[in-house]
mmCIF file with all atom_site columns, C-alpha atoms in Angstrom:
data_model
loop_
_atom_site.group_PDB
_atom_site.id
_atom_site.type_symbol
_atom_site.label_atom_id
_atom_site.label_alt_id
_atom_site.label_comp_id
_atom_site.label_asym_id
_atom_site.label_entity_id
_atom_site.label_seq_id
_atom_site.pdbx_PDB_ins_code
_atom_site.Cartn_x
_atom_site.Cartn_y
_atom_site.Cartn_z
_atom_site.occupancy
_atom_site.B_iso_or_equiv
_atom_site.pdbx_formal_charge
_atom_site.auth_seq_id
_atom_site.auth_comp_id
_atom_site.auth_asym_id
_atom_site.auth_atom_id
_atom_site.pdbx_PDB_model_num
ATOM 1   C CA . UNK S 1 1   ? 102.728 96.682  90.890  1.00 87.00 ? 1   UNK S CA 1
ATOM 2   C CA . UNK S 1 2   ? 101.996 96.377  94.600  1.00 88.00 ? 2   UNK S CA 1
ATOM 3   C CA . UNK S 1 3   ? 101.778 99.643  96.524  1.00 93.00 ? 3   UNK S CA 1
ATOM 4   C CA . UNK S 1 4   ? 101.346 99.897  100.044 1.00 92.00 ? 4   UNK S CA 1
ATOM 5   C CA . UNK S 1 5   ? 101.120 102.825 102.139 1.00 96.00 ? 5   UNK S CA 1
ATOM 6   C CA . UNK S 1 6   ? 101.324 103.376 106.618 1.00 94.00 ? 6   UNK S CA 1
ATOM 7   C CA . UNK S 1 7   ? 100.940 106.754 108.372 1.00 96.00 ? 7   UNK S CA 1
ATOM 8   C CA . UNK S 1 8   ? 101.392 105.863 112.260 1.00 94.00 ? 8   UNK S CA 1
ATOM 9   C CA . UNK S 1 9   ? 99.954  109.076 114.599 1.00 94.00 ? 9   UNK S CA 1
ATOM 10  C CA . UNK S 1 10  ? 102.088 109.184 117.751 1.00 89.00 ? 10  UNK S CA 1
ATOM 11  C CA . UNK S 1 11  ? 100.096 110.952 121.191 1.00 90.00 ? 11  UNK S CA 1
ATOM 12  C CA . UNK S 1 12  ? 101.418 112.004 124.635 1.00 87.00 ? 12  UNK S CA 1
ATOM 13  C CA . UNK S 1 13  ? 101.790 108.942 126.407 1.00 84.00 ? 13  UNK S CA 1
ATOM 14  C CA . UNK S 1 14  ? 102.931 108.360 130.136 1.00 78.00 ? 14  UNK S CA 1
ATOM 15  C CA . UNK S 1 15  ? 105.147 110.584 130.939 1.00 78.00 ? 15  UNK S CA 1
ATOM 16  C CA . UNK S 1 16  ? 104.426 113.662 129.019 1.00 81.00 ? 16  UNK S CA 1
ATOM 17  C CA . UNK S 1 17  ? 106.816 111.524 125.879 1.00 85.00 ? 17  UNK S CA 1
ATOM 18  C CA . UNK S 1 18  ? 105.303 111.395 122.699 1.00 86.00 ? 18  UNK S CA 1
ATOM 19  C CA . UNK S 1 19  ? 107.342 109.213 120.110 1.00 86.00 ? 19  UNK S CA 1
ATOM 20  C CA . UNK S 1 20  ? 107.601 110.941 116.335 1.00 87.00 ? 20  UNK S CA 1
ATOM 21  C CA . UNK S 1 21  ? 105.082 109.917 113.860 1.00 91.00 ? 21  UNK S CA 1
ATOM 22  C CA . UNK S 1 22  ? 106.037 107.093 111.494 1.00 94.00 ? 22  UNK S CA 1
ATOM 23  C CA . UNK S 1 23  ? 105.381 107.232 107.790 1.00 96.00 ? 23  UNK S CA 1
ATOM 24  C CA . UNK S 1 24  ? 106.416 104.087 105.857 1.00 95.00 ? 24  UNK S CA 1
ATOM 25  C CA . UNK S 1 25  ? 105.757 103.778 102.123 1.00 96.00 ? 25  UNK S CA 1
ATOM 26  C CA . UNK S 1 26  ? 106.809 100.795 99.212  1.00 95.00 ? 26  UNK S CA 1
ATOM 27  C CA . UNK S 1 27  ? 106.525 99.846  95.375  1.00 96.00 ? 27  UNK S CA 1
ATOM 28  C CA . UNK S 1 28  ? 106.854 95.908  94.927  1.00 95.00 ? 28  UNK S CA 1
ATOM 29  C CA . UNK S 1 29  ? 106.602 94.408  91.810  1.00 96.00 ? 29  UNK S CA 1
ATOM 30  C CA . UNK S 1 30  ? 106.452 90.611  91.736  1.00 94.00 ? 30  UNK S CA 1
ATOM 31  C CA . UNK S 1 31  ? 106.326 87.809  89.506  1.00 95.00 ? 31  UNK S CA 1
ATOM 32  C CA . UNK S 1 32  ? 104.209 85.009  89.889  1.00 93.00 ? 32  UNK S CA 1
ATOM 33  C CA . UNK S 1 33  ? 105.143 81.556  88.753  1.00 88.00 ? 33  UNK S CA 1
ATOM 34  C CA . UNK S 1 34  ? 102.794 79.056  87.467  1.00 73.00 ? 34  UNK S CA 1
ATOM 35  C CA . UNK S 1 35  ? 99.469  79.370  86.341  1.00 66.00 ? 35  UNK S CA 1
ATOM 36  C CA . UNK S 1 36  ? 97.557  82.884  86.278  1.00 57.00 ? 36  UNK S CA 1
ATOM 37  C CA . UNK S 1 37  ? 94.716  82.763  88.821  1.00 53.00 ? 37  UNK S CA 1
ATOM 38  C CA . UNK S 1 38  ? 92.923  84.460  85.579  1.00 53.00 ? 38  UNK S CA 1
ATOM 39  C CA . UNK S 1 39  ? 91.653  81.471  83.712  1.00 49.00 ? 39  UNK S CA 1
ATOM 40  C CA . UNK S 1 40  ? 90.320  83.538  80.798  1.00 46.00 ? 40  UNK S CA 1
ATOM 41  C CA . UNK S 1 41  ? 90.169  87.089  78.861  1.00 48.00 ? 41  UNK S CA 1
ATOM 42  C CA . UNK S 1 42  ? 87.578  89.101  78.529  1.00 48.00 ? 42  UNK S CA 1
ATOM 43  C CA . UNK S 1 43  ? 87.543  89.874  74.677  1.00 51.00 ? 43  UNK S CA 1
ATOM 44  C CA . UNK S 1 44  ? 85.062  91.053  72.194  1.00 56.00 ? 44  UNK S CA 1
ATOM 45  C CA . UNK S 1 45  ? 82.760  88.361  71.759  1.00 58.00 ? 45  UNK S CA 1
ATOM 46  C CA . UNK S 1 46  ? 82.162  87.887  76.225  1.00 55.00 ? 46  UNK S CA 1
ATOM 47  C CA . UNK S 1 47  ? 78.640  88.345  76.615  1.00 57.00 ? 47  UNK S CA 1
ATOM 48  C CA . UNK S 1 48  ? 76.949  88.922  79.916  1.00 58.00 ? 48  UNK S CA 1
ATOM 49  C CA . UNK S 1 49  ? 75.870  85.657  81.469  1.00 60.00 ? 49  UNK S CA 1
ATOM 50  C CA . UNK S 1 50  ? 78.150  83.746  79.809  1.00 57.00 ? 50  UNK S CA 1
ATOM 51  C CA . UNK S 1 51  ? 80.151  83.701  82.700  1.00 57.00 ? 51  UNK S CA 1
ATOM 52  C CA . UNK S 1 52  ? 77.489  80.838  84.546  1.00 57.00 ? 52  UNK S CA 1
ATOM 53  C CA . UNK S 1 53  ? 78.084  78.785  81.479  1.00 56.00 ? 53  UNK S CA 1
ATOM 54  C CA . UNK S 1 54  ? 82.018  78.260  82.122  1.00 58.00 ? 54  UNK S CA 1
ATOM 55  C CA . UNK S 1 55  ? 83.821  75.648  84.296  1.00 57.00 ? 55  UNK S CA 1
ATOM 56  C CA . UNK S 1 56  ? 85.820  76.764  86.717  1.00 61.00 ? 56  UNK S CA 1
ATOM 57  C CA . UNK S 1 57  ? 88.964  75.211  88.685  1.00 68.00 ? 57  UNK S CA 1
ATOM 58  C CA . UNK S 1 58  ? 89.426  74.145  91.771  1.00 70.00 ? 58  UNK S CA 1
ATOM 59  C CA . UNK S 1 59  ? 92.787  76.624  93.248  1.00 79.00 ? 59  UNK S CA 1
ATOM 60  C CA . UNK S 1 60  ? 95.733  76.012  92.997  1.00 88.00 ? 60  UNK S CA 1
ATOM 61  C CA . UNK S 1 61  ? 99.293  76.970  94.918  1.00 92.00 ? 61  UNK S CA 1
ATOM 62  C CA . UNK S 1 62  ? 101.809 79.669  92.896  1.00 93.00 ? 62  UNK S CA 1
ATOM 63  C CA . UNK S 1 63  ? 104.770 81.041  93.782  1.00 95.00 ? 63  UNK S CA 1
ATOM 64  C CA . UNK S 1 64  ? 106.311 84.764  93.742  1.00 95.00 ? 64  UNK S CA 1
ATOM 65  C CA . UNK S 1 65  ? 109.512 86.391  93.427  1.00 97.00 ? 65  UNK S CA 1
ATOM 66  C CA . UNK S 1 66  ? 109.511 90.178  94.131  1.00 96.00 ? 66  UNK S CA 1
ATOM 67  C CA . UNK S 1 67  ? 111.710 93.349  94.463  1.00 97.00 ? 67  UNK S CA 1
ATOM 68  C CA . UNK S 1 68  ? 110.163 95.936  97.294  1.00 96.00 ? 68  UNK S CA 1
ATOM 69  C CA . UNK S 1 69  ? 111.919 99.494  97.595  1.00 96.00 ? 69  UNK S CA 1
ATOM 70  C CA . UNK S 1 70  ? 110.318 101.017 100.643 1.00 95.00 ? 70  UNK S CA 1
ATOM 71  C CA . UNK S 1 71  ? 111.195 104.437 102.460 1.00 95.00 ? 71  UNK S CA 1
ATOM 72  C CA . UNK S 1 72  ? 110.697 105.016 106.286 1.00 94.00 ? 72  UNK S CA 1
ATOM 73  C CA . UNK S 1 73  ? 110.505 108.523 108.131 1.00 94.00 ? 73  UNK S CA 1
ATOM 74  C CA . UNK S 1 74  ? 110.021 109.103 111.920 1.00 92.00 ? 74  UNK S CA 1
ATOM 75  C CA . UNK S 1 75  ? 109.930 112.273 113.443 1.00 90.00 ? 75  UNK S CA 1
ATOM 76  C CA . UNK S 1 76  ? 111.980 112.886 116.897 1.00 90.00 ? 76  UNK S CA 1
ATOM 77  C CA . UNK S 1 77  ? 110.279 112.144 120.267 1.00 86.00 ? 77  UNK S CA 1
ATOM 78  C CA . UNK S 1 78  ? 109.422 114.873 122.663 1.00 86.00 ? 78  UNK S CA 1
ATOM 79  C CA . UNK S 1 79  ? 109.816 114.549 126.171 1.00 85.00 ? 79  UNK S CA 1
ATOM 80  C CA . UNK S 1 80  ? 108.110 116.419 128.802 1.00 83.00 ? 80  UNK S CA 1
ATOM 81  C CA . UNK S 1 81  ? 107.462 118.914 125.524 1.00 82.00 ? 81  UNK S CA 1
ATOM 82  C CA . UNK S 1 82  ? 111.276 118.661 124.678 1.00 87.00 ? 82  UNK S CA 1
ATOM 83  C CA . UNK S 1 83  ? 112.322 117.434 121.087 1.00 87.00 ? 83  UNK S CA 1
ATOM 84  C CA . UNK S 1 84  ? 114.780 115.215 121.136 1.00 84.00 ? 84  UNK S CA 1
ATOM 85  C CA . UNK S 1 85  ? 117.124 116.370 118.710 1.00 84.00 ? 85  UNK S CA 1
ATOM 86  C CA . UNK S 1 86  ? 118.544 112.627 118.428 1.00 83.00 ? 86  UNK S CA 1
ATOM 87  C CA . UNK S 1 87  ? 115.629 110.855 117.104 1.00 86.00 ? 87  UNK S CA 1
ATOM 88  C CA . UNK S 1 88  ? 113.827 110.839 114.030 1.00 88.00 ? 88  UNK S CA 1
ATOM 89  C CA . UNK S 1 89  ? 115.715 109.249 110.580 1.00 90.00 ? 89  UNK S CA 1
ATOM 90  C CA . UNK S 1 90  ? 114.341 108.559 107.585 1.00 93.00 ? 90  UNK S CA 1
ATOM 91  C CA . UNK S 1 91  ? 115.418 105.502 104.999 1.00 93.00 ? 91  UNK S CA 1
ATOM 92  C CA . UNK S 1 92  ? 115.076 103.442 102.351 1.00 95.00 ? 92  UNK S CA 1
ATOM 93  C CA . UNK S 1 93  ? 115.476 99.731  101.182 1.00 96.00 ? 93  UNK S CA 1
ATOM 94  C CA . UNK S 1 94  ? 115.826 97.254  98.393  1.00 98.00 ? 94  UNK S CA 1
ATOM 95  C CA . UNK S 1 95  ? 113.839 93.911  99.618  1.00 97.00 ? 95  UNK S CA 1
ATOM 96  C CA . UNK S 1 96  ? 113.723 91.538  97.177  1.00 97.00 ? 96  UNK S CA 1
ATOM 97  C CA . UNK S 1 97  ? 111.781 88.516  98.561  1.00 97.00 ? 97  UNK S CA 1
ATOM 98  C CA . UNK S 1 98  ? 109.603 85.555  97.627  1.00 97.00 ? 98  UNK S CA 1
ATOM 99  C CA . UNK S 1 99  ? 105.975 84.191  98.686  1.00 95.00 ? 99  UNK S CA 1
ATOM 100 C CA . UNK S 1 100 ? 103.642 81.042  98.241  1.00 95.00 ? 100 UNK S CA 1
ATOM 101 C CA . UNK S 1 101 ? 100.123 81.210  97.815  1.00 93.00 ? 101 UNK S CA 1
ATOM 102 C CA . UNK S 1 102 ? 98.779  78.539  99.376  1.00 94.00 ? 102 UNK S CA 1
ATOM 103 C CA . UNK S 1 103 ? 95.273  76.960  97.385  1.00 91.00 ? 103 UNK S CA 1
ATOM 104 C CA . UNK S 1 104 ? 93.814  77.394  100.649 1.00 92.00 ? 104 UNK S CA 1
ATOM 105 C CA . UNK S 1 105 ? 94.063  81.510  100.253 1.00 92.00 ? 105 UNK S CA 1
ATOM 106 C CA . UNK S 1 106 ? 96.785  81.881  102.799 1.00 95.00 ? 106 UNK S CA 1
ATOM 107 C CA . UNK S 1 107 ? 100.207 82.995  101.753 1.00 94.00 ? 107 UNK S CA 1
ATOM 108 C CA . UNK S 1 108 ? 103.414 83.565  103.660 1.00 96.00 ? 108 UNK S CA 1
ATOM 109 C CA . UNK S 1 109 ? 106.369 85.685  102.508 1.00 95.00 ? 109 UNK S CA 1
ATOM 110 C CA . UNK S 1 110 ? 109.825 86.793  103.327 1.00 96.00 ? 110 UNK S CA 1
ATOM 111 C CA . UNK S 1 111 ? 112.493 89.279  102.302 1.00 96.00 ? 111 UNK S CA 1
ATOM 112 C CA . UNK S 1 112 ? 116.040 90.135  102.846 1.00 97.00 ? 112 UNK S CA 1
ATOM 113 C CA . UNK S 1 113 ? 116.390 94.089  103.052 1.00 96.00 ? 113 UNK S CA 1
ATOM 114 C CA . UNK S 1 114 ? 119.231 96.200  102.555 1.00 97.00 ? 114 UNK S CA 1
ATOM 115 C CA . UNK S 1 115 ? 119.920 99.815  102.928 1.00 95.00 ? 115 UNK S CA 1
ATOM 116 C CA . UNK S 1 116 ? 120.088 102.101 99.769  1.00 96.00 ? 116 UNK S CA 1
ATOM 117 C CA . UNK S 1 117 ? 120.230 105.174 102.005 1.00 95.00 ? 117 UNK S CA 1
ATOM 118 C CA . UNK S 1 118 ? 119.943 105.884 105.416 1.00 93.00 ? 118 UNK S CA 1
ATOM 119 C CA . UNK S 1 119 ? 119.658 108.963 107.600 1.00 91.00 ? 119 UNK S CA 1
ATOM 120 C CA . UNK S 1 120 ? 119.064 107.930 111.310 1.00 85.00 ? 120 UNK S CA 1
ATOM 121 C CA . UNK S 1 121 ? 120.018 109.913 114.249 1.00 83.00 ? 121 UNK S CA 1
ATOM 122 C CA . UNK S 1 122 ? 121.844 109.124 117.161 1.00 79.00 ? 122 UNK S CA 1
ATOM 123 C CA . UNK S 1 123 ? 119.110 107.501 119.119 1.00 75.00 ? 123 UNK S CA 1
ATOM 124 C CA . UNK S 1 124 ? 119.175 104.163 116.921 1.00 75.00 ? 124 UNK S CA 1
ATOM 125 C CA . UNK S 1 125 ? 121.681 102.605 115.216 1.00 76.00 ? 125 UNK S CA 1
ATOM 126 C CA . UNK S 1 126 ? 121.986 102.843 111.620 1.00 79.00 ? 126 UNK S CA 1
ATOM 127 C CA . UNK S 1 127 ? 121.212 99.755  109.987 1.00 86.00 ? 127 UNK S CA 1
ATOM 128 C CA . UNK S 1 128 ? 123.065 96.472  108.425 1.00 92.00 ? 128 UNK S CA 1
ATOM 129 C CA . UNK S 1 129 ? 120.268 94.631  107.476 1.00 95.00 ? 129 UNK S CA 1
ATOM 130 C CA . UNK S 1 130 ? 116.451 93.562  107.718 1.00 93.00 ? 130 UNK S CA 1
ATOM 131 C CA . UNK S 1 131 ? 114.524 90.476  107.517 1.00 96.00 ? 131 UNK S CA 1
ATOM 132 C CA . UNK S 1 132 ? 110.875 90.211  107.370 1.00 94.00 ? 132 UNK S CA 1
ATOM 133 C CA . UNK S 1 133 ? 108.166 87.576  107.839 1.00 96.00 ? 133 UNK S CA 1
ATOM 134 C CA . UNK S 1 134 ? 104.378 87.738  106.438 1.00 94.00 ? 134 UNK S CA 1
ATOM 135 C CA . UNK S 1 135 ? 101.288 85.695  106.408 1.00 96.00 ? 135 UNK S CA 1
ATOM 136 C CA . UNK S 1 136 ? 98.191  86.952  104.685 1.00 93.00 ? 136 UNK S CA 1
ATOM 137 C CA . UNK S 1 137 ? 94.400  85.395  104.294 1.00 93.00 ? 137 UNK S CA 1
ATOM 138 C CA . UNK S 1 138 ? 92.649  86.209  101.000 1.00 86.00 ? 138 UNK S CA 1
ATOM 139 C CA . UNK S 1 139 ? 88.452  87.003  101.627 1.00 86.00 ? 139 UNK S CA 1
#
């Protein structure tokens, strides 16, 4: 199970405009195909220092399939100190996807999201779908 959260705080910009704050959070359930990164489990007979005697295999590539639930909220904009009533909104998405994890620690992922619920005000149209791509690096 993976979780993420991001909050974006907006401040006053040009022409006394303040875009709405934003909140995005998600829960994902992945399934890895192929070997696991964990080559052994610590059992009752595991003793401190045993790691030095173990032989570690070279890293390998793997594939993950995942399904993610994403929630988003966007606050209303202010222009010249006045709230734009047509701005802001919230939505929930279901986004299944796949991720390739390279042996070098770089991952490439893509997902296709469909909205389960949307309450978007008139400043933006409702969305029918969205496609996301990402690149990551393990440290």
